[in-house]
Amino acid sequence: MSSDPASFDAIILGAGGAGLMCAAVAGQRGRRVLLIDHADQAGRKILISGGGRCNFTNTGAVPERFLSANPHFAKSALRRYRPEDFIALVDRHRIAWHEKTLGQLFCDGSARQIVHLLMEECAKGGVRISLGKAIADVAHADGLFRVRYGDAAATAPALVIATGGPSIPKLGATGFAYELARRFGLKIVEPRPALVPLTLGGEDVLFRELSGVSAEVIARAGKTVFREAALFTHRGLSGPAILQISSYWRHGEEVGIDFLPDSAADWAVAAKRARPRTHFHTLLAELLPDRLAEALAKKIGLWGELANLPDAKLAAAARRLADWRFRPNGTEGFAKAEVTAGGISTAELSSQTMAARRVPGLYAIGEAVDVTGWLGGYNFQWAWASGWAAGQVL
Ligand SMILES: Cc1cc2nc3c(=O)[nH]c(=O)nc-3n(C[C@H](O)[C@H](O)[C@H](O)COP(=O)(O)OP(=O)(O)OC[C@H]3O[C@@H](n4cnc5c(N)ncnc54)[C@H](O)[C@@H]3O)c2cc1C
């Protein structure tokens, strides 16, 4: 091991979206920055994101679309570094992009272009990057942080925790951020898998037979609703509507699904008047995928021609289909969660700079912090914005 640790102005732990942005910004402000990651490659989550095309931001990234114990915390950073700022950066790098749906912006080509952009920005700022070396130790004394990594060591008066959350461990994700934060006395809001498929048990296991079937629905958890596609899987429920709602869902709660979001409340009774000879399940199959229509009709227990079914039963069936209750028995966990909700408590941090209030020189950014965005480019926008905010002051 080298005896004299190299000296920097800031050491950033974690070369994901947040760490890379922070390093580039601080480096371009003339700071001597060391960026360390145990993975062999920077930005691994960026590379696989958005189906390989990276949904790099969302034009609707307003603070209300982020979850946190303190819903106001993200406002300042999101206001100061906006989607248009990242779009301008993407344009400067001549990366072609398109809006897919709901304000979600993707690369036309490959997510690799975003990693390349960030690496180039880091190079412009003279950032030293160390990949593939494990962090052995982090110490703090006399106003300096000292980090041992691989066979090297470095010191700096500023240390940024940017090692993300534990979602998808096989991509190198760890709970290191929390471990480190706790060591410095920072509180953690209990981490939980978010943007994650929900699992079904009990009577609902029957729905697993629908694996692969999807439909546009309105999904609800508590007061929160999302209208998007839901997908049945061999373990339960997935698809964008379910992933979105999973971030709000808590164990033991029900999830409500409106399978017919475009149908008027009296659609079934109205159909009986108009087409009395039609069978209930045939009617349902006009509105929903066949297998789903059949399963729901069976569960409701209404068979036969509409003419033979009482209005009250049809009205009750319509109400049930508009608010079908599932009680998931869990989620598919961190192994499948796109993000981690919870994390380093925002109460410990300055919303302007991401600096820890009680530990001078310590910062936390990105997914490691208790700020979690919706599905659709929001989480990268938080990574960029929080990384930028800290990068301004290092
Ligand atoms: C499959 C998938 C697809 C996604 N798609 C999108 C999308 O299209 N749009 C979107 O907005 N969000 C998406 N997300 C979420 C997004 O990737 C994250 O919110 C974002 O990457 C968080 O950035 P970060 O820099 O805070 O953390 P990360 O990107 O997780 O980076 C943390 C870095 O720290 C390193 N690290 C971890 N532990 C240690 C340790 N002990 N020592 C050293 N280094 C360590 C990791 O190797 C990693 O490089 C997706 C997530 C997944 C899993």
PDB file of C-alpha atoms in Angstrom, residues 201-330:
ATOM      1  CA  GLY A 201     -51.216 -15.528  -2.351  1.00  0.00           C
ATOM      2  CA  GLY A 202     -54.326 -17.038  -0.812  1.00  0.00           C
ATOM      3  CA  GLU A 203     -57.379 -16.985  -3.064  1.00  0.00           C
ATOM      4  CA  ASP A 204     -55.616 -14.638  -5.452  1.00  0.00           C
ATOM      5  CA  VAL A 205     -53.140 -17.327  -6.560  1.00  0.00           C
ATOM      6  CA  LEU A 206     -55.762 -18.159  -9.206  1.00  0.00           C
ATOM      7  CA  PHE A 207     -54.777 -14.951 -10.944  1.00  0.00           C
ATOM      8  CA  ARG A 208     -51.279 -16.345 -11.486  1.00  0.00           C
ATOM      9  CA  GLU A 209     -52.806 -18.471 -14.234  1.00  0.00           C
ATOM     10  CA  LEU A 210     -53.170 -15.221 -16.155  1.00  0.00           C
ATOM     11  CA  SER A 211     -49.386 -14.809 -16.329  1.00  0.00           C
ATOM     12  CA  GLY A 212     -48.552 -12.662 -19.368  1.00  0.00           C
ATOM     13  CA  VAL A 213     -51.976 -10.985 -19.650  1.00  0.00           C
ATOM     14  CA  SER A 214     -52.007  -7.200 -19.432  1.00  0.00           C
ATOM     15  CA  ALA A 215     -54.655  -4.500 -19.459  1.00  0.00           C
ATOM     16  CA  GLU A 216     -54.858  -0.762 -18.997  1.00  0.00           C
ATOM     17  CA  VAL A 217     -56.239  -0.167 -15.518  1.00  0.00           C
ATOM     18  CA  ILE A 218     -56.402   2.381 -12.761  1.00  0.00           C
ATOM     19  CA  ALA A 219     -54.435   1.031  -9.795  1.00  0.00           C
ATOM     20  CA  ARG A 220     -54.955   2.493  -6.337  1.00  0.00           C
ATOM     21  CA  ALA A 221     -53.145   2.243  -3.015  1.00  0.00           C
ATOM     22  CA  GLY A 222     -54.665   4.457  -0.340  1.00  0.00           C
ATOM     23  CA  LYS A 223     -55.393   7.787  -2.027  1.00  0.00           C
ATOM     24  CA  THR A 224     -52.793   7.384  -4.762  1.00  0.00           C
ATOM     25  CA  VAL A 225     -53.911   6.297  -8.231  1.00  0.00           C
ATOM     26  CA  PHE A 226     -52.088   5.548 -11.481  1.00  0.00           C
ATOM     27  CA  ARG A 227     -53.631   4.836 -14.850  1.00  0.00           C
ATOM     28  CA  GLU A 228     -51.298   2.630 -16.871  1.00  0.00           C
ATOM     29  CA  ALA A 229     -50.899  -0.996 -17.887  1.00  0.00           C
ATOM     30  CA  ALA A 230     -51.005  -3.785 -15.296  1.00  0.00           C
ATOM     31  CA  LEU A 231     -49.517  -7.190 -16.030  1.00  0.00           C
ATOM     32  CA  PHE A 232     -50.275 -10.528 -14.405  1.00  0.00           C
ATOM     33  CA  THR A 233     -47.159 -12.583 -13.667  1.00  0.00           C
ATOM     34  CA  HIS A 234     -46.541 -16.092 -12.376  1.00  0.00           C
ATOM     35  CA  ARG A 235     -45.998 -14.549  -8.941  1.00  0.00           C
ATOM     36  CA  GLY A 236     -48.618 -11.817  -8.923  1.00  0.00           C
ATOM     37  CA  LEU A 237     -48.919  -8.347 -10.432  1.00  0.00           C
ATOM     38  CA  SER A 238     -46.530  -6.136 -12.332  1.00  0.00           C
ATOM     39  CA  GLY A 239     -46.577  -3.612 -15.200  1.00  0.00           C
ATOM     40  CA  PRO A 240     -46.172   0.176 -14.882  1.00  0.00           C
ATOM     41  CA  ALA A 241     -49.401   0.793 -12.931  1.00  0.00           C
ATOM     42  CA  ILE A 242     -48.434  -1.785 -10.315  1.00  0.00           C
ATOM     43  CA  LEU A 243     -44.788  -0.713 -10.109  1.00  0.00           C
ATOM     44  CA  GLN A 244     -45.947   2.870  -9.518  1.00  0.00           C
ATOM     45  CA  ILE A 245     -48.452   1.880  -6.850  1.00  0.00           C
ATOM     46  CA  SER A 246     -45.943  -0.445  -5.152  1.00  0.00           C
ATOM     47  CA  SER A 247     -43.945   2.564  -3.950  1.00  0.00           C
ATOM     48  CA  TYR A 248     -46.983   3.739  -1.986  1.00  0.00           C
ATOM     49  CA  TRP A 249     -48.226   0.314  -0.884  1.00  0.00           C
ATOM     50  CA  ARG A 250     -47.485  -0.920   2.639  1.00  0.00           C
ATOM     51  CA  HIS A 251     -47.626  -4.534   3.843  1.00  0.00           C
ATOM     52  CA  GLY A 252     -51.115  -5.601   4.835  1.00  0.00           C
ATOM     53  CA  GLU A 253     -52.861  -2.996   2.686  1.00  0.00           C
ATOM     54  CA  GLU A 254     -55.187  -3.670  -0.218  1.00  0.00           C
ATOM     55  CA  VAL A 255     -54.630  -2.538  -3.776  1.00  0.00           C
ATOM     56  CA  GLY A 256     -57.708  -1.523  -5.758  1.00  0.00           C
ATOM     57  CA  ILE A 257     -57.844  -2.081  -9.514  1.00  0.00           C
ATOM     58  CA  ASP A 258     -60.359  -0.501 -11.871  1.00  0.00           C
ATOM     59  CA  PHE A 259     -60.340  -2.955 -14.776  1.00  0.00           C
ATOM     60  CA  LEU A 260     -62.697  -0.809 -16.852  1.00  0.00           C
ATOM     61  CA  PRO A 261     -61.522   2.760 -16.435  1.00  0.00           C
ATOM     62  CA  ASP A 262     -63.354   3.982 -19.535  1.00  0.00           C
ATOM     63  CA  SER A 263     -66.729   2.394 -18.819  1.00  0.00           C
ATOM     64  CA  ALA A 264     -69.639   4.323 -17.322  1.00  0.00           C
ATOM     65  CA  ALA A 265     -70.883   3.094 -13.927  1.00  0.00           C
ATOM     66  CA  ASP A 266     -74.042   1.558 -15.470  1.00  0.00           C
ATOM     67  CA  TRP A 267     -72.361  -0.133 -18.467  1.00  0.00           C
ATOM     68  CA  ALA A 268     -73.523  -3.643 -17.597  1.00  0.00           C
ATOM     69  CA  VAL A 269     -77.185  -2.745 -17.055  1.00  0.00           C
ATOM     70  CA  ALA A 270     -77.134  -0.539 -20.174  1.00  0.00           C
ATOM     71  CA  ALA A 271     -75.734  -3.470 -22.196  1.00  0.00           C
ATOM     72  CA  LYS A 272     -78.520  -5.709 -20.896  1.00  0.00           C
ATOM     73  CA  ARG A 273     -81.116  -3.270 -22.249  1.00  0.00           C
ATOM     74  CA  ALA A 274     -79.345  -2.945 -25.604  1.00  0.00           C
ATOM     75  CA  ARG A 275     -78.249  -6.572 -26.142  1.00  0.00           C
ATOM     76  CA  PRO A 276     -80.151  -8.904 -23.790  1.00  0.00           C
ATOM     77  CA  ARG A 277     -79.017 -12.082 -25.617  1.00  0.00           C
ATOM     78  CA  THR A 278     -75.305 -11.364 -25.078  1.00  0.00           C
ATOM     79  CA  HIS A 279     -73.542 -13.504 -22.478  1.00  0.00           C
ATOM     80  CA  PHE A 280     -71.939 -11.655 -19.569  1.00  0.00           C
ATOM     81  CA  HIS A 281     -68.479 -13.084 -20.159  1.00  0.00           C
ATOM     82  CA  THR A 282     -68.735 -12.268 -23.901  1.00  0.00           C
ATOM     83  CA  LEU A 283     -69.568  -8.690 -23.013  1.00  0.00           C
ATOM     84  CA  LEU A 284     -66.598  -8.561 -20.665  1.00  0.00           C
ATOM     85  CA  ALA A 285     -64.328 -10.047 -23.335  1.00  0.00           C
ATOM     86  CA  GLU A 286     -65.205  -7.093 -25.594  1.00  0.00           C
ATOM     87  CA  LEU A 287     -63.692  -4.818 -22.966  1.00  0.00           C
ATOM     88  CA  LEU A 288     -60.800  -6.918 -21.625  1.00  0.00           C
ATOM     89  CA  PRO A 289     -58.382  -9.592 -22.867  1.00  0.00           C
ATOM     90  CA  ASP A 290     -60.234 -12.939 -23.211  1.00  0.00           C
ATOM     91  CA  ARG A 291     -58.413 -14.824 -20.453  1.00  0.00           C
ATOM     92  CA  LEU A 292     -58.819 -11.981 -18.006  1.00  0.00           C
ATOM     93  CA  ALA A 293     -62.519 -11.559 -18.873  1.00  0.00           C
ATOM     94  CA  GLU A 294     -63.112 -15.242 -18.314  1.00  0.00           C
ATOM     95  CA  ALA A 295     -61.257 -15.336 -14.992  1.00  0.00           C
ATOM     96  CA  LEU A 296     -63.079 -12.261 -13.690  1.00  0.00           C
ATOM     97  CA  ALA A 297     -66.497 -13.514 -14.828  1.00  0.00           C
ATOM     98  CA  LYS A 298     -65.790 -16.812 -13.057  1.00  0.00           C
ATOM     99  CA  LYS A 299     -64.750 -15.061  -9.871  1.00  0.00           C
ATOM    100  CA  ILE A 300     -67.837 -12.864  -9.962  1.00  0.00           C
ATOM    101  CA  GLY A 301     -69.933 -15.948 -10.655  1.00  0.00           C
ATOM    102  CA  LEU A 302     -72.128 -14.407 -13.337  1.00  0.00           C
ATOM    103  CA  TRP A 303     -72.803 -16.676 -16.323  1.00  0.00           C
ATOM    104  CA  GLY A 304     -75.383 -16.729 -19.034  1.00  0.00           C
ATOM    105  CA  GLU A 305     -77.346 -14.205 -21.030  1.00  0.00           C
ATOM    106  CA  LEU A 306     -77.651 -10.691 -19.682  1.00  0.00           C
ATOM    107  CA  ALA A 307     -81.466 -10.946 -19.959  1.00  0.00           C
ATOM    108  CA  ASN A 308     -81.422 -13.643 -17.270  1.00  0.00           C
ATOM    109  CA  LEU A 309     -79.211 -11.708 -14.857  1.00  0.00           C
ATOM    110  CA  PRO A 310     -80.838  -9.315 -12.373  1.00  0.00           C
ATOM    111  CA  ASP A 311     -79.958  -5.607 -12.736  1.00  0.00           C
ATOM    112  CA  ALA A 312     -78.766  -5.498  -9.135  1.00  0.00           C
ATOM    113  CA  LYS A 313     -76.243  -8.294  -9.786  1.00  0.00           C
ATOM    114  CA  LEU A 314     -75.003  -6.605 -12.946  1.00  0.00           C
ATOM    115  CA  ALA A 315     -74.634  -3.296 -11.138  1.00  0.00           C
ATOM    116  CA  ALA A 316     -72.742  -5.044  -8.310  1.00  0.00           C
ATOM    117  CA  ALA A 317     -70.454  -6.760 -10.847  1.00  0.00           C
ATOM    118  CA  ALA A 318     -69.713  -3.401 -12.489  1.00  0.00           C
ATOM    119  CA  ARG A 319     -68.861  -1.901  -9.083  1.00  0.00           C
ATOM    120  CA  ARG A 320     -66.576  -4.821  -8.254  1.00  0.00           C
ATOM    121  CA  LEU A 321     -64.782  -4.577 -11.598  1.00  0.00           C
ATOM    122  CA  ALA A 322     -64.236  -0.862 -10.994  1.00  0.00           C
ATOM    123  CA  ASP A 323     -62.614  -1.509  -7.623  1.00  0.00           C
ATOM    124  CA  TRP A 324     -61.290  -5.057  -7.560  1.00  0.00           C
ATOM    125  CA  ARG A 325     -59.453  -5.627  -4.300  1.00  0.00           C
ATOM    126  CA  PHE A 326     -56.214  -7.539  -4.065  1.00  0.00           C
ATOM    127  CA  ARG A 327     -54.327  -7.983  -0.831  1.00  0.00           C
ATOM    128  CA  PRO A 328     -50.756  -8.635  -1.976  1.00  0.00           C
ATOM    129  CA  ASN A 329     -48.779 -10.822   0.407  1.00  0.00           C
ATOM    130  CA  GLY A 330     -45.533  -9.039  -0.393  1.00  0.00           C
TER     131      GLY A 330
END
